[in-house]
Short mmCIF file of C-alpha atoms in Angstrom, two decimals:
data_model
loop_
_atom_site.label_atom_id
_atom_site.label_comp_id
_atom_site.label_asym_id
_atom_site.label_seq_id
_atom_site.Cartn_x
_atom_site.Cartn_y
_atom_site.Cartn_z
CA ALA A 1 31.70 36.88 64.09
CA GLY A 2 30.09 38.68 67.02
CA ALA A 3 26.90 38.05 68.78
CA GLY A 4 23.50 38.92 67.48
CA ILE A 5 21.80 41.45 65.42
CA LEU A 6 18.13 42.80 64.95
CA LEU A 7 17.37 43.36 61.28
CA ALA A 8 15.50 46.43 60.89
CA PRO A 9 12.41 46.47 58.39
CA ASN A 10 14.51 48.60 55.80
CA GLY A 11 17.46 46.12 55.96
CA ILE A 12 14.91 43.22 55.22
CA GLU A 13 13.83 45.10 52.17
CA VAL A 14 17.42 45.34 50.91
CA LEU A 15 17.72 41.44 51.05
CA LYS A 16 14.41 41.04 49.56
CA ARG A 17 15.28 43.31 46.76
CA ILE A 18 18.89 41.70 46.33
CA ASP A 19 17.13 38.17 46.26
CA PRO A 20 13.86 37.08 47.78
CA LEU A 21 15.14 33.37 48.53
CA LEU A 22 18.39 34.82 50.60
CA LEU A 23 15.83 36.84 52.45
CA GLU A 24 13.87 33.22 53.02
CA GLN A 25 17.05 31.87 54.11
CA VAL A 26 17.46 34.80 56.29
CA LYS A 27 14.10 34.47 57.77
CA GLN A 28 14.62 30.52 58.35
CA ARG A 29 17.30 31.29 60.59
CA SER A 30 16.20 33.96 62.50
CA ASN A 31 13.24 34.93 65.13
CA PRO A 32 10.95 37.37 63.93
CA ILE A 33 10.41 40.17 66.49
CA ASN A 34 6.70 41.84 66.59
CA HIS A 35 7.12 43.48 70.10
CA MET A 36 9.46 45.93 71.13
CA GLN A 37 9.78 47.42 74.33
CA VAL A 38 11.82 49.62 76.46
CA VAL A 39 10.89 49.17 80.63
CA THR A 40 12.51 50.07 84.10
CA HIS A 41 14.30 47.90 86.33
CA LYS A 42 11.26 47.12 87.81
CA ASN A 43 9.41 45.94 84.68
CA LYS A 44 7.28 49.36 84.81
CA VAL A 45 6.58 49.93 80.63
CA LEU A 46 8.13 52.92 79.27
CA ALA A 47 7.35 52.33 75.84
CA SER A 48 5.92 49.47 73.73
CA SER A 49 5.35 49.14 69.94
CA ARG A 50 3.55 45.87 68.16
CA LEU A 51 5.03 45.72 64.81
CA GLN A 52 3.12 43.77 61.72
CA GLY A 53 3.10 42.77 58.05
CA ASP A 54 6.29 44.44 56.97
CA GLN A 55 7.34 46.31 59.71
CA ILE A 56 8.50 43.15 61.53
CA SER A 57 12.08 43.18 62.92
CA TYR A 58 13.96 39.69 62.69
CA ALA A 59 16.95 38.98 65.51
CA ILE A 60 19.65 36.72 64.05
CA HIS A 61 22.95 35.24 65.26
CA ARG A 62 25.51 37.38 63.19
CA ALA A 63 27.43 34.20 62.17
CA SER A 64 24.00 32.99 60.52
CA LEU A 65 23.64 35.86 58.62
CA ILE A 66 27.15 36.07 57.37
CA ASP A 67 26.32 32.20 56.44
CA ALA A 68 23.12 33.19 54.32
CA LEU A 69 24.90 35.77 52.59
CA ALA A 70 27.74 33.42 51.93
CA THR A 71 25.23 30.81 50.64
CA GLN A 72 24.72 33.66 47.68
CA LEU A 73 28.40 34.14 46.47
CA PRO A 74 29.93 31.45 44.21
CA ALA A 75 32.94 29.63 46.06
CA GLU A 76 35.44 31.30 44.03
CA LEU A 77 34.34 34.83 45.17
CA LEU A 78 34.63 34.04 48.86
CA HIS A 79 37.99 34.21 50.72
CA THR A 80 38.24 34.18 54.41
CA ASN A 81 41.35 34.67 57.10
CA LYS A 82 42.74 37.38 54.92
CA ARG A 83 43.84 40.93 55.94
CA PHE A 84 43.21 43.76 54.00
CA ASP A 85 46.40 46.03 53.53
CA SER A 86 45.37 48.95 50.96
CA PHE A 87 43.19 49.94 47.73
CA ASP A 88 43.61 51.66 44.71
CA GLU A 89 40.77 53.48 42.65
CA GLN A 90 40.80 52.39 39.12
CA THR A 91 38.95 54.04 36.07
CA THR A 92 36.59 51.04 36.04
CA ASP A 93 36.94 49.56 39.59
CA VAL A 94 38.34 48.86 42.74
CA GLN A 95 41.50 46.72 43.40
CA VAL A 96 42.35 45.87 46.84
CA HIS A 97 45.77 44.61 48.49
CA VAL A 98 45.89 42.16 50.87
CA GLU A 99 48.66 41.58 53.39
CA ASP A 100 49.29 37.85 51.88
CA GLY A 101 50.15 39.36 48.98
CA SER A 102 46.98 38.74 47.08
CA GLN A 103 44.64 40.93 45.09
CA ALA A 104 41.14 41.20 44.03
CA SER A 105 38.94 43.91 42.19
CA GLY A 106 35.42 44.84 41.68
CA ASP A 107 32.66 47.63 41.22
CA LEU A 108 32.85 48.83 45.00
CA LEU A 109 34.43 48.64 47.98
CA VAL A 110 32.42 47.95 51.34
CA ALA A 111 34.52 48.65 54.50
CA THR A 112 33.17 46.30 57.30
CA ASP A 113 36.60 46.19 59.17
CA GLY A 114 35.74 47.35 62.14
CA ILE A 115 36.04 50.87 64.51
CA HIS A 116 40.04 50.79 63.44
CA SER A 117 39.38 50.32 59.77
CA LYS A 118 41.98 50.94 57.36
CA VAL A 119 39.78 51.34 54.54
CA ARG A 120 38.13 54.39 56.23
CA ASN A 121 41.82 55.57 57.66
CA GLN A 122 42.80 55.58 53.73
CA LEU A 123 40.08 57.56 52.71
CA ILE A 124 40.04 60.19 55.27
CA GLY A 125 43.13 59.90 57.44
CA ASN A 126 43.28 58.39 61.08
CA PRO A 127 40.37 59.75 63.27
CA THR A 128 40.41 61.04 66.69
CA TYR A 129 38.07 58.68 68.47
CA ARG A 130 36.26 59.56 71.23
CA TYR A 131 35.57 57.66 74.07
CA ALA A 132 31.50 57.29 74.64
CA GLN A 133 32.04 56.85 78.40
CA GLN A 134 30.05 53.57 78.40
CA THR A 135 31.07 50.16 77.63
CA CYS A 136 28.81 47.11 76.03
CA TRP A 137 28.81 43.19 76.84
CA ARG A 138 27.24 40.96 74.34
CA ALA A 139 26.54 37.52 74.35
CA ILE A 140 24.66 34.49 73.15
CA VAL A 141 23.46 32.09 75.82
CA PRO A 142 21.60 28.99 75.45
CA PHE A 143 18.25 29.78 77.02
CA LYS A 144 14.76 29.59 75.98
CA LEU A 145 12.55 32.73 76.76
CA PRO A 146 8.68 32.02 78.00
CA THR A 147 6.39 32.05 75.30
CA GLU A 148 5.18 35.51 75.97
CA TYR A 149 8.66 36.90 75.20
CA GLN A 150 9.64 34.65 71.96
CA HIS A 151 8.96 37.45 69.71
CA THR A 152 9.88 40.37 71.94
CA PHE A 153 12.87 42.44 72.39
CA THR A 154 13.09 43.91 75.86
CA GLU A 155 15.14 46.83 76.84
CA MET A 156 15.48 47.29 80.29
CA TRP A 157 16.84 50.58 81.74
CA GLY A 158 18.50 50.13 85.16
CA ASN A 159 18.43 52.02 88.41
CA GLN A 160 22.11 53.50 87.79
CA ALA A 161 22.80 56.21 85.13
CA GLY A 162 24.11 53.77 82.10
CA LEU A 163 22.76 50.43 83.14
CA ARG A 164 20.61 49.25 80.56
CA VAL A 165 20.19 45.80 79.59
CA GLY A 166 18.46 44.11 76.21
CA PHE A 167 17.28 40.73 75.27
CA GLY A 168 15.57 38.87 72.65
CA ALA A 169 15.64 35.30 71.13
CA ILE A 170 17.53 34.42 67.97
CA ASP A 171 16.08 31.24 67.38
CA ASN A 172 13.99 28.72 69.58
CA GLU A 173 16.96 27.59 71.87
CA ARG A 174 19.35 30.89 72.09
CA LEU A 175 18.84 34.44 73.50
CA TYR A 176 20.97 37.16 72.59
CA PHE A 177 21.57 40.20 75.25
CA PHE A 178 23.91 43.20 75.90
CA ALA A 179 24.55 44.99 78.85
CA THR A 180 25.91 48.43 79.09
CA TYR A 181 27.33 50.37 81.54
CA PHE A 182 28.93 54.02 82.23
CA THR A 183 32.89 52.98 82.52
CA GLN A 184 36.12 54.66 82.50
CA ALA A 185 38.24 54.40 79.24
CA GLY A 186 40.64 51.49 79.01
CA GLY A 187 39.33 49.09 81.70
CA HIS A 188 39.73 45.75 81.95
CA ASP A 189 37.15 42.98 82.57
CA ASP A 190 37.47 39.76 84.24
#
């Protein structure tokens, strides 16, 4: 289910409008972020922002967010471990066909099937991908940040082009981090 995600204020507002109880579930499973900063590899602050009120973001493990969202659905509507095949737009709904032969329909189809999206390909054809010359590694690790960093998300810029590291607590015991670096396309990483 991926690593971490930072829910910005606009995302928090959407959750609140869907259901205030859903928002509370998400808040209980996440860590409020009230300070964001960009620093150099020598920890010199390049930019810093203190957040308050409805400007606070929330750091959460993607699996925790998915679980919170899933609790809002009736059990018979949630189907996992299925692969999308195609869809048909009907007059009043969208019919989705799954590789195992099953089908589902609804008012709309939200494509969250990744960079090689079959939904997008059916809508607009196979796009040409442009490699950004940068690889990103993401992880969740068991680590408790010092108190002064508990509600801060930090992005650190390295001393080489493309080298960045970002980190923030997603709860009291785990840290989400990412690292980026300029790399060649099609590389392999042990």
